[in-house]
Tab-separated table of C-alpha atoms in Angstrom:
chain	number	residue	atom	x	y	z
A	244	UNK	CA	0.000	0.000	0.000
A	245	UNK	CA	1.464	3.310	-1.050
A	246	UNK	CA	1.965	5.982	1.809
A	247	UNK	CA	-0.786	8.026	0.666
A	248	UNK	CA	-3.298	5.648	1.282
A	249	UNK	CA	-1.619	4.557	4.837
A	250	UNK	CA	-2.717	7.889	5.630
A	251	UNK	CA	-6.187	7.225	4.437
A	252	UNK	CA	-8.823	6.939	6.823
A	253	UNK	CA	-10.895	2.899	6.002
A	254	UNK	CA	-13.933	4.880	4.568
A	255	UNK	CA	-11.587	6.787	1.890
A	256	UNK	CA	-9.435	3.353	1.346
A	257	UNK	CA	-12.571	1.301	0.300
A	258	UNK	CA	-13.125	4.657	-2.295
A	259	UNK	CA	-10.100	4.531	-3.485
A	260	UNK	CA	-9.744	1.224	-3.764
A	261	UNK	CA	-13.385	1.139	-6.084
A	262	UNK	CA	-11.385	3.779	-8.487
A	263	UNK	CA	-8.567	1.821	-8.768
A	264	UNK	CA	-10.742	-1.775	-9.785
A	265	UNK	CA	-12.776	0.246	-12.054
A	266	UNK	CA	-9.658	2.124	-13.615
A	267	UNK	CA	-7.835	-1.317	-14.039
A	268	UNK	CA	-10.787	-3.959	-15.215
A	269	UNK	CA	-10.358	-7.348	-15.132
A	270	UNK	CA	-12.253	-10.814	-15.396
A	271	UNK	CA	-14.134	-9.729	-11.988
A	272	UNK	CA	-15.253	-5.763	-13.235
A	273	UNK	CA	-16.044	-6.304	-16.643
A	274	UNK	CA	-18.103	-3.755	-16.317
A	275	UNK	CA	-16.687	0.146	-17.225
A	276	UNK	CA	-19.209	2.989	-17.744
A	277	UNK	CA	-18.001	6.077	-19.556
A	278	UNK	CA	-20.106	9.199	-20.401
A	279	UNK	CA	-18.764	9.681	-24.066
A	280	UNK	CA	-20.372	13.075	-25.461
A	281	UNK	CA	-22.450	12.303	-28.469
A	282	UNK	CA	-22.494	14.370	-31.675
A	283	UNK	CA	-24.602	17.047	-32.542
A	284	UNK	CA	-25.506	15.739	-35.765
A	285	UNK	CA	-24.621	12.071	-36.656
A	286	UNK	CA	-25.949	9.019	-38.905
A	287	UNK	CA	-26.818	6.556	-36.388
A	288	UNK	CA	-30.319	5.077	-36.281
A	289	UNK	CA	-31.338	6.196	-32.731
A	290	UNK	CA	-32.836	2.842	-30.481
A	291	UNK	CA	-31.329	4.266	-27.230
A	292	UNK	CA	-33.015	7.507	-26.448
A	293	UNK	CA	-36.497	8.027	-24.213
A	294	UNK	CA	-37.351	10.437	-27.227
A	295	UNK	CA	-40.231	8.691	-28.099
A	296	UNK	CA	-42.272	11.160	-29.909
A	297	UNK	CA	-39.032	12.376	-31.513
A	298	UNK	CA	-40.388	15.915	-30.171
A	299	UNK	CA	-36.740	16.467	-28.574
A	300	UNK	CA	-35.631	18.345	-31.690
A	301	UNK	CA	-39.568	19.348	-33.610
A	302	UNK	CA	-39.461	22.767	-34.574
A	303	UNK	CA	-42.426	24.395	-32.348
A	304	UNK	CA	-40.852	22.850	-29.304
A	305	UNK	CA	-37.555	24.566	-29.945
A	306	UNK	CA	-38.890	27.624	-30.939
A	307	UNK	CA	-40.684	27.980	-27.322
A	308	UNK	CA	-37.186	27.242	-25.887
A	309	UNK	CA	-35.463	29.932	-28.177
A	310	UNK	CA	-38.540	32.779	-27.250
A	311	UNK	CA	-38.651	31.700	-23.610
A	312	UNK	CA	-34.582	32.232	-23.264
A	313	UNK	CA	-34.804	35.415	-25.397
A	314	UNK	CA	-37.729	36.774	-22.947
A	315	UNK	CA	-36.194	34.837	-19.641
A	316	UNK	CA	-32.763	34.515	-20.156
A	317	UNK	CA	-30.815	31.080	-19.845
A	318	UNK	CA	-31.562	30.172	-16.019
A	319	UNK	CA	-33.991	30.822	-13.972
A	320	UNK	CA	-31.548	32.481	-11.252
A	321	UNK	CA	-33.648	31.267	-8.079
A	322	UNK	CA	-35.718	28.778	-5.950
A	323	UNK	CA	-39.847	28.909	-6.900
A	324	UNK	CA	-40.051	30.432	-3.206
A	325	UNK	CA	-37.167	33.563	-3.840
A	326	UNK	CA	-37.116	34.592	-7.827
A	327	UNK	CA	-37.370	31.581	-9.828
A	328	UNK	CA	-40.904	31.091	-10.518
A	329	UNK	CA	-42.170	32.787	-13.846
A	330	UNK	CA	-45.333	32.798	-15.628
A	331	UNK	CA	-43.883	29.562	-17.830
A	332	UNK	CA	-43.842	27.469	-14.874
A	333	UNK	CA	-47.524	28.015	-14.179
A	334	UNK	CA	-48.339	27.695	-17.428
A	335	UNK	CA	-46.693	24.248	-18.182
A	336	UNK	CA	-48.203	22.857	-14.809
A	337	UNK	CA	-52.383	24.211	-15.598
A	338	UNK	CA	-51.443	22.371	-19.010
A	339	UNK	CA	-49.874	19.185	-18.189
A	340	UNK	CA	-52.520	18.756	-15.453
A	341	UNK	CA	-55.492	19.139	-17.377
A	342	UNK	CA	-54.044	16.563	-20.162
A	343	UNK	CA	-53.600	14.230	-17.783
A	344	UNK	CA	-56.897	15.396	-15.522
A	345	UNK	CA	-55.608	16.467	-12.314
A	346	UNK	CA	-56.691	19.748	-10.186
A	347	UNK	CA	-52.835	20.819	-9.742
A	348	UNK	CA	-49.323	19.887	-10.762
A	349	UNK	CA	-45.794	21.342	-9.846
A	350	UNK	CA	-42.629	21.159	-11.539
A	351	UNK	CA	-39.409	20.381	-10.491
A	352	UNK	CA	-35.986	20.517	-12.155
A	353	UNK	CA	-35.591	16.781	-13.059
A	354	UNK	CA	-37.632	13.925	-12.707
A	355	UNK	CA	-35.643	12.374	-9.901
A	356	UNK	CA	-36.219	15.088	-7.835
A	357	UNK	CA	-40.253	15.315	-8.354
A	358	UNK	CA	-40.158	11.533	-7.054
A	359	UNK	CA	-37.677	12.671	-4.139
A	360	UNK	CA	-40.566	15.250	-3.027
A	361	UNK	CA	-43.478	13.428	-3.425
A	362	UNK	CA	-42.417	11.128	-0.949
A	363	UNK	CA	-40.651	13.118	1.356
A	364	UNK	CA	-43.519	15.685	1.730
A	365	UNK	CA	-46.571	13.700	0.827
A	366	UNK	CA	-46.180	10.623	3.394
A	367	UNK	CA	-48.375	11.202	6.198
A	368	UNK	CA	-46.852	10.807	9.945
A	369	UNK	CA	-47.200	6.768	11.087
A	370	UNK	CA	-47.813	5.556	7.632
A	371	UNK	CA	-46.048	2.289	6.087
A	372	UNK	CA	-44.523	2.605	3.009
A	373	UNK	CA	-45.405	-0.357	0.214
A	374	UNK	CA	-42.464	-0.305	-1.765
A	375	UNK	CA	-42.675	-2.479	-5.843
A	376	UNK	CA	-40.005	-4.624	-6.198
A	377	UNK	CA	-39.019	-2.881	-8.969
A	378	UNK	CA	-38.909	0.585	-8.425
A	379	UNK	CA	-36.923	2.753	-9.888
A	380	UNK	CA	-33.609	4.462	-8.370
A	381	UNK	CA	-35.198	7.729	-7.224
A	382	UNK	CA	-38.441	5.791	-5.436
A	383	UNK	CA	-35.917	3.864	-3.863
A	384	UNK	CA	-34.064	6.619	-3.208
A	385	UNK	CA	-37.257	8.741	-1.886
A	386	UNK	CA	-38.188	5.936	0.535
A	387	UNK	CA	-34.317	6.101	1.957
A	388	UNK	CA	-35.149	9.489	2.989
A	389	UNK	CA	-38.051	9.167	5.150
A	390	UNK	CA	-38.413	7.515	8.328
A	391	UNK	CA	-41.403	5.528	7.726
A	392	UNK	CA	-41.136	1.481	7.943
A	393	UNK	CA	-40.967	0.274	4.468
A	394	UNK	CA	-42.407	-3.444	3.017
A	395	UNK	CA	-40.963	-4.546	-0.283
A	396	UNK	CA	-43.219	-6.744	-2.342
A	397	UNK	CA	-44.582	-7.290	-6.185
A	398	UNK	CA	-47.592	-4.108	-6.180
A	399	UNK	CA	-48.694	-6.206	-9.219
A	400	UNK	CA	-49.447	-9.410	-7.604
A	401	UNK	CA	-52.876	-8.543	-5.958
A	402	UNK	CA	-52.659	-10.975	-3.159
A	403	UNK	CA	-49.274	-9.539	-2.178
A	404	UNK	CA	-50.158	-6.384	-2.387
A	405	UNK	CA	-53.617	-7.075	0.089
A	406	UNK	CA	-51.456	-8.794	2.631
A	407	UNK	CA	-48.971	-5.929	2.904
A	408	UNK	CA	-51.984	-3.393	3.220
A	409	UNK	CA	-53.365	-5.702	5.456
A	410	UNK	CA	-50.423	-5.852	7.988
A	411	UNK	CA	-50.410	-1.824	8.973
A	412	UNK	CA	-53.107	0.839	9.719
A	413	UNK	CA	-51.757	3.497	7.566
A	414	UNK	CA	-50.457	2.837	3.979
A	415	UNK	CA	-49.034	4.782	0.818
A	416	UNK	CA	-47.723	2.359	-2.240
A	417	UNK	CA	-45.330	3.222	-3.963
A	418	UNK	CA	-44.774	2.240	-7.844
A	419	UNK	CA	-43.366	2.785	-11.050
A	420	UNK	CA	-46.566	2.429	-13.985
A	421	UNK	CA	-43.500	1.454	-16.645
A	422	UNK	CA	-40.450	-0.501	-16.057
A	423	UNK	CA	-37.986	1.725	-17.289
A	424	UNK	CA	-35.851	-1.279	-17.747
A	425	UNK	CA	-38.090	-3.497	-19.922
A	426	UNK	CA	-41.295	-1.985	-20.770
A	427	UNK	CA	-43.388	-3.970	-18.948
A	428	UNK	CA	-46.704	-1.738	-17.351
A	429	UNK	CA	-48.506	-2.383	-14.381
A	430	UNK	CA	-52.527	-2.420	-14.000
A	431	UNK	CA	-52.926	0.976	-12.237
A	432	UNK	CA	-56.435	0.938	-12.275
A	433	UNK	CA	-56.698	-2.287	-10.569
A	434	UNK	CA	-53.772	-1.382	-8.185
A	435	UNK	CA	-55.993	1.889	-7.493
A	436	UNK	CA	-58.842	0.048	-6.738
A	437	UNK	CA	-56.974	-2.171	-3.676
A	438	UNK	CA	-55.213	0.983	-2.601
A	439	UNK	CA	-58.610	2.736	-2.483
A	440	UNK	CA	-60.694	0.032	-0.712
A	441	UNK	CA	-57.492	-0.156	2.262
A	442	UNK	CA	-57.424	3.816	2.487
A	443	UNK	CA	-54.203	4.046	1.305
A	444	UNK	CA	-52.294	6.988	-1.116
A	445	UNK	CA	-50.851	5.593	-4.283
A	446	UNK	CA	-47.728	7.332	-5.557
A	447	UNK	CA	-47.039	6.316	-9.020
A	448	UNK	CA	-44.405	7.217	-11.529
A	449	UNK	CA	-45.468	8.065	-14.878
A	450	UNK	CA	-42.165	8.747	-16.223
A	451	UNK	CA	-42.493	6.613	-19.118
A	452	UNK	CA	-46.064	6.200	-19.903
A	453	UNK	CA	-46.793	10.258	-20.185
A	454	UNK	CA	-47.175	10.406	-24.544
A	455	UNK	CA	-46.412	6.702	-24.668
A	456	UNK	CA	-49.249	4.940	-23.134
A	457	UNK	CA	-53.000	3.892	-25.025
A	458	UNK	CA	-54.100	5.842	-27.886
A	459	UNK	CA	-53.897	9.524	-27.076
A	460	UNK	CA	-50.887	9.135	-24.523
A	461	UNK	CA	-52.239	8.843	-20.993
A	462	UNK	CA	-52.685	5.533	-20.421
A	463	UNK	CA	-55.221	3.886	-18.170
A	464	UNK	CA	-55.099	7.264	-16.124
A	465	UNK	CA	-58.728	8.596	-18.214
A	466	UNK	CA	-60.305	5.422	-16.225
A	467	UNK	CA	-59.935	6.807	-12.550
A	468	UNK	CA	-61.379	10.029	-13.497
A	469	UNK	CA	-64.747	11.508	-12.009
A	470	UNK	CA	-66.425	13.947	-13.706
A	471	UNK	CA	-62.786	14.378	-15.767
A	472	UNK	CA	-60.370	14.384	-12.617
A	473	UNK	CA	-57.913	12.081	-11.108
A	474	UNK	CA	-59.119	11.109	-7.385
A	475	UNK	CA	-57.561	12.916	-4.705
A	476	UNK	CA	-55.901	9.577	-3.336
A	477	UNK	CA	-53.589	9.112	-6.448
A	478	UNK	CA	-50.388	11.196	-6.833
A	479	UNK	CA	-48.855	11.328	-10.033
A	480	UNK	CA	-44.747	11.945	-11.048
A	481	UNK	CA	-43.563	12.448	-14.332
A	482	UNK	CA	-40.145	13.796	-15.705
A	483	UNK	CA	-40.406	16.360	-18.746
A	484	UNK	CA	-37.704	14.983	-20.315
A	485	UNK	CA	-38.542	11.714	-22.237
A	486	UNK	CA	-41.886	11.709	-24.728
A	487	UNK	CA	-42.168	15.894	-23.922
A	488	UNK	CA	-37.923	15.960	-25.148
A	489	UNK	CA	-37.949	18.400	-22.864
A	490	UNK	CA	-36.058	18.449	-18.887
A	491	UNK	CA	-37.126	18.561	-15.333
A	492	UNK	CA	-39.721	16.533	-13.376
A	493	UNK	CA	-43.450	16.815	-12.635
A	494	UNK	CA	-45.855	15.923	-9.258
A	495	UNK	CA	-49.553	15.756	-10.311
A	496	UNK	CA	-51.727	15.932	-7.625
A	497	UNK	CA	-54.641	18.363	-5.482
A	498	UNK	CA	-54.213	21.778	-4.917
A	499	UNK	CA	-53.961	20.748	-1.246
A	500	UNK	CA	-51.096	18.218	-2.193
A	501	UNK	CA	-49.455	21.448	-4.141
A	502	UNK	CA	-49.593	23.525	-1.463
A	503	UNK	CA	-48.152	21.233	0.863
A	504	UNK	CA	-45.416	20.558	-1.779
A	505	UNK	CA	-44.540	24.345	-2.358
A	506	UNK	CA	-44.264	24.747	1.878
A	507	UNK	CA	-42.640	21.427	2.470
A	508	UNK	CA	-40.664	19.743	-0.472
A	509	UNK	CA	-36.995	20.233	-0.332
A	510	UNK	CA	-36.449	19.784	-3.480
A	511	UNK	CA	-38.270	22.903	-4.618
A	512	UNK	CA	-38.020	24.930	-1.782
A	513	UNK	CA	-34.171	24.288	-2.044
A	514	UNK	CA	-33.342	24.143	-5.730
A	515	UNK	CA	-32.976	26.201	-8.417
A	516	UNK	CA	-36.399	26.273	-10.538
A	517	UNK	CA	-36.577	24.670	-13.908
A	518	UNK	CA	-35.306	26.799	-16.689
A	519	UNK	CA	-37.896	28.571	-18.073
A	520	UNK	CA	-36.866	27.156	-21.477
A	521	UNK	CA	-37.334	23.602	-20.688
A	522	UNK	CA	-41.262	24.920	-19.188
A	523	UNK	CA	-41.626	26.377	-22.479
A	524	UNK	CA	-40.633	23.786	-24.266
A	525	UNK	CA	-42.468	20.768	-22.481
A	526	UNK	CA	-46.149	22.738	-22.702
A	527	UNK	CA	-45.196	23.011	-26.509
A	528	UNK	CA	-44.533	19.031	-26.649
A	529	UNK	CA	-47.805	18.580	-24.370
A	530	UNK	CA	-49.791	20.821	-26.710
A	531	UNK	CA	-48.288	18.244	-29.412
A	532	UNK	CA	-48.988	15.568	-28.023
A	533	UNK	CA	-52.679	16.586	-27.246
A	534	UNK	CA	-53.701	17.780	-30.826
A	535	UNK	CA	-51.714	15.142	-32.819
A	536	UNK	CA	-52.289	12.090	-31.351
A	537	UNK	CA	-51.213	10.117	-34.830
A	538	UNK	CA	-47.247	10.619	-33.272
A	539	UNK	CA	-48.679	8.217	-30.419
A	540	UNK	CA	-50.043	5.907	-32.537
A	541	UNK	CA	-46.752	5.796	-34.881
A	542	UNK	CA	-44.869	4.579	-32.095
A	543	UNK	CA	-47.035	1.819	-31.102
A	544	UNK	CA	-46.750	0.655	-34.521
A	545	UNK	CA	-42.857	1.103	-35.041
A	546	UNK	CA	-42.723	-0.712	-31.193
A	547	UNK	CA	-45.443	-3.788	-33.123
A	548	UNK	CA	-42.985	-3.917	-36.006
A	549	UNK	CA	-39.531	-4.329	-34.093
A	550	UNK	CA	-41.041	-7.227	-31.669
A	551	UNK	CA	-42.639	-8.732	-34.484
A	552	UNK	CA	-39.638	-8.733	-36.286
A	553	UNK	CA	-37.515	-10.054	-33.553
A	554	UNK	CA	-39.927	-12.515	-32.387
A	555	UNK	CA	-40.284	-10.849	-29.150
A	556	UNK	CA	-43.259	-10.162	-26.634
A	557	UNK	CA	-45.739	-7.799	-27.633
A	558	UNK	CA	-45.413	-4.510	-25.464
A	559	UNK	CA	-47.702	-1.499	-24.608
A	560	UNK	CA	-44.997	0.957	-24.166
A	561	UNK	CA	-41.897	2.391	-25.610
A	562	UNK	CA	-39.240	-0.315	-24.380
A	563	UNK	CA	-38.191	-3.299	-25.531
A	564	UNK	CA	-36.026	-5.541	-23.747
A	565	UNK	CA	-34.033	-8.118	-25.282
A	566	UNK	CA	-32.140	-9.903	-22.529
A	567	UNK	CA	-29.087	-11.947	-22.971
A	568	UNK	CA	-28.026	-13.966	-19.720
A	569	UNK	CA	-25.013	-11.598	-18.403
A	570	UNK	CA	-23.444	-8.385	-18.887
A	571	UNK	CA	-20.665	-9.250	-20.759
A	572	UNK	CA	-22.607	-11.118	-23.407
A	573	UNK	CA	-24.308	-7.636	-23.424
A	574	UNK	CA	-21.835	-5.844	-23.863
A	575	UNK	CA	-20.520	-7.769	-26.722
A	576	UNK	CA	-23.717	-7.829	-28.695
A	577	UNK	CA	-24.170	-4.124	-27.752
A	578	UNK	CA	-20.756	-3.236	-29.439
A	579	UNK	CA	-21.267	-4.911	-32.724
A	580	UNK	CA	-24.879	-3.266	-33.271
A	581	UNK	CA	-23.359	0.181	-32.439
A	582	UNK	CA	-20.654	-0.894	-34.845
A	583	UNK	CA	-23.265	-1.386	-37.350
A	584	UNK	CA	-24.832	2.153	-37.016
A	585	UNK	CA	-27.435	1.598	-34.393
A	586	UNK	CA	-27.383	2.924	-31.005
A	587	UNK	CA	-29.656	0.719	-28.692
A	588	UNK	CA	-29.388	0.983	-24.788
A	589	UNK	CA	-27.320	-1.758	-22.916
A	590	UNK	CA	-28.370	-2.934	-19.320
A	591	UNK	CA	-26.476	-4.776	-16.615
A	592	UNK	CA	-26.195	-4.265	-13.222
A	593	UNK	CA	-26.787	-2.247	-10.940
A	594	UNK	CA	-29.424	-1.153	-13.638
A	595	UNK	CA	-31.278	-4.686	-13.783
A	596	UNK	CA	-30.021	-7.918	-11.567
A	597	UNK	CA	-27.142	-10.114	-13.524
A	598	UNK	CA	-29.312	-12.498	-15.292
A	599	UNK	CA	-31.354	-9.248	-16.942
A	600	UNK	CA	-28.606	-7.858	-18.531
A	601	UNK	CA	-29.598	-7.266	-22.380
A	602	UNK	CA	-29.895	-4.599	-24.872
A	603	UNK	CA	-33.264	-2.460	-24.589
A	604	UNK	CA	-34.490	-0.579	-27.305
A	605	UNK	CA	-36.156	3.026	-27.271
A	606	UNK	CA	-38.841	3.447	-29.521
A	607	UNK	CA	-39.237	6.339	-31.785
A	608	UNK	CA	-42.037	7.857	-33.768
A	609	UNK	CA	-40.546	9.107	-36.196
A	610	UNK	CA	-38.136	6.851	-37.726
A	611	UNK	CA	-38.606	6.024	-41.889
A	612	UNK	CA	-39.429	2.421	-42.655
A	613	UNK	CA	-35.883	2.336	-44.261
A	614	UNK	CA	-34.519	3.001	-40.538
A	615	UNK	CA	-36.894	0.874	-38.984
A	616	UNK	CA	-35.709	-2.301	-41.597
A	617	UNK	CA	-32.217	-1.283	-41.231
A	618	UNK	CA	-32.239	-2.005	-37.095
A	619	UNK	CA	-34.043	-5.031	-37.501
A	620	UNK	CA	-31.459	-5.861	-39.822
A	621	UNK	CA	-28.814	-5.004	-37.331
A	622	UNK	CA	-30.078	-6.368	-34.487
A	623	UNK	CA	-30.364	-9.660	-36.299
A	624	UNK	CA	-27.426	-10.350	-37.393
A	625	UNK	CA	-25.603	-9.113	-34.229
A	626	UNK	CA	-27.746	-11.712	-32.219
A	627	UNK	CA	-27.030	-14.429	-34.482
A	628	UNK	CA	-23.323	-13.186	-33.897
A	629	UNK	CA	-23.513	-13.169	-30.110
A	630	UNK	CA	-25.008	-17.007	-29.681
């Protein structure tokens, strides 16, 4: 051991030491992530992106960013509570809310953080938190931060999900309505109705369902609503920055909720608001998504075409999973089909457990049937390769 790290204390040796295994890789950490920048411009068929309306780069959307930074400027310079909040903000929120039938939303400036406050602020005193299996990062995350007892079980199985409620007096479950992972969607309205009938609050994440999910975008969410609105016992997250191709993070809820948010969530009352760009920009995508529903239905029908093709599963949403066994099998297979002008998304742990490792494919809306043939081409033959 070098004298530096004699001098180490044990909880900045074990760092170092992680570094050091991930700078020097061997037959036990195959695995090496790198954030390589991507080019402005390129050829590459795009499988690997949440853009799944393609509205990332559609000209309305990016002229709302353009006017909203020539009105705003670039940041918005403050927390909602001090300076930060401008008209855009309430804007986006009275829009995405009444697409998606709720009395109230409020953004936040990523998606991660929306789930962070929900959780934090929404859980009521003495309440048990019903954690999925499955959850994504930031749930898990979000549940780490409160004090509240937490059970871990499958929210889709309905007989695990009535013995957990059964077990405590005071409930909120906890979910993601898309694994972000493989695609596959959970029955909300049937997971509504158990968390109704116990008295519980279901928090649900949205994140990639919003423009993806049913024929107009919002999923199963139209078949909670009275008289047009959400109950007031579901609370819905969704990030901005996947079908909208916009950024930041969204909590759908009752004005009550919001005002309890705006007075209580850390993550707004201690962040710098969303740029005022990226509000502009995501009410222009919603506004999209809202009068051209045809974008919706393109992507269910490029997402029919690649499973099809690949003799895979059917799926509702905009993910397609194709696993292959372990990571470095992955990783393989994910080289030569990037090699071949196709960028698809490559899971392995921590993202998925060892045996889910595979390549997962983004769908878009507006790829050409030459792309779309080209890919399945690709993928093909790379398979084939990797057996």
């Amino acid at each position: 051991m070098s004298t530096r790290s004699k001098a180490l204390t044990p909880s900045q040796q074990s760092v170092l030491h992680s570094v050091q295994s991930i700078s020097r890789p061997s037959s036990d950490t195959p695995i090496v992530r790198q954030d390589t920048p991507r080019p402005a411009t390129h050829s590459f068929i795009d499988l690997a992106s949440n853009d799944y309306l393609g509205l990332a780069r559609h000209p309305r959307v990016q002229a709302a960013a353009h006017q909203a930074i020539d009105q705003w400027g670039v940041g918005a310079t403050g927390s909602r509570v001090v300076a930060g909040t401008v008209p855009l903000h309430h804007r986006c929120e009275t829009k995405i809310a009444a697409f998606l039938g709720f009395p109230a939303a409020l953004l936040f400036s990523s998606g991660y953080l929306a789930n962070l406050a929900a959780v934090t602020a929404l859980v009521p005193p003495g309440a048990t938190l019903i954690c999925d299996t499955r959850n994504h990062a930031s749930l898990i995350d979000a549940c780490r931060l409160t004090t509240a007892p937490r059970i871990i079980c499958d929210v889709a199985n309905p007989q695990e999900l009535a013995a957990a409620l059964h077990q405590v007096a005071s409930a909120v479950v906890i979910c993601d309505v898309v694994d972000s992972t493989d695609g596959s969607v959970l029955d909300i309205p049937a997971i509504y109705h158990t968390t109704h009938v116990a008295g519980a609050l279901l928090i649900a994440d949205f994140a990639h369902g919003l423009g993806v999910l049913g024929p107009d975008g919002r999923g199963a969410l139209p078949a909670l609503w009275t008289a047009g609105q959400a109950p007031t016992d579901l609370v819905i997250t969704c990030t901005l920055s996947k079908a909208l191709g916009s950024q930041g993070g969204v909590v759908l809820c009752s004005a009550e909720q919001r005002q309890h948010l705006v007075n209580t969530a850390r993550p707004f009352i201690f962040d710098t608001a969303l740029a005022p760009s990226c509000a502009a920009a995501a009410t222009a995508a919603v506004e999209i998504v809202a009068r051209e529903p045809t974008r919706v239905e393109a992507l269910h029908q490029h997402m029919s075409a690649l499973t099809n093709a690949l003799d895979l599963p059917p799926v509702a949403a905009g993910v397609v999973a194709i696993p292959l066994g372990n990571p470095m099998r992955a990783s393989v297979v994910h080289r030569t089909v990037l090699s071949a002008g196709v960028e698809v998304g490559c899971f392995r742990p921590p993202s998925v457990p060892w045996q889910r490792s595979g390549l997962r494919l983004g769908g878009r809306a507006d790829l050409s049937p030459e792309q779309l043939a080209r890919a399945v081409t690709v993928l093909r033959d790379a398979l084939q390769q990797g057996n």
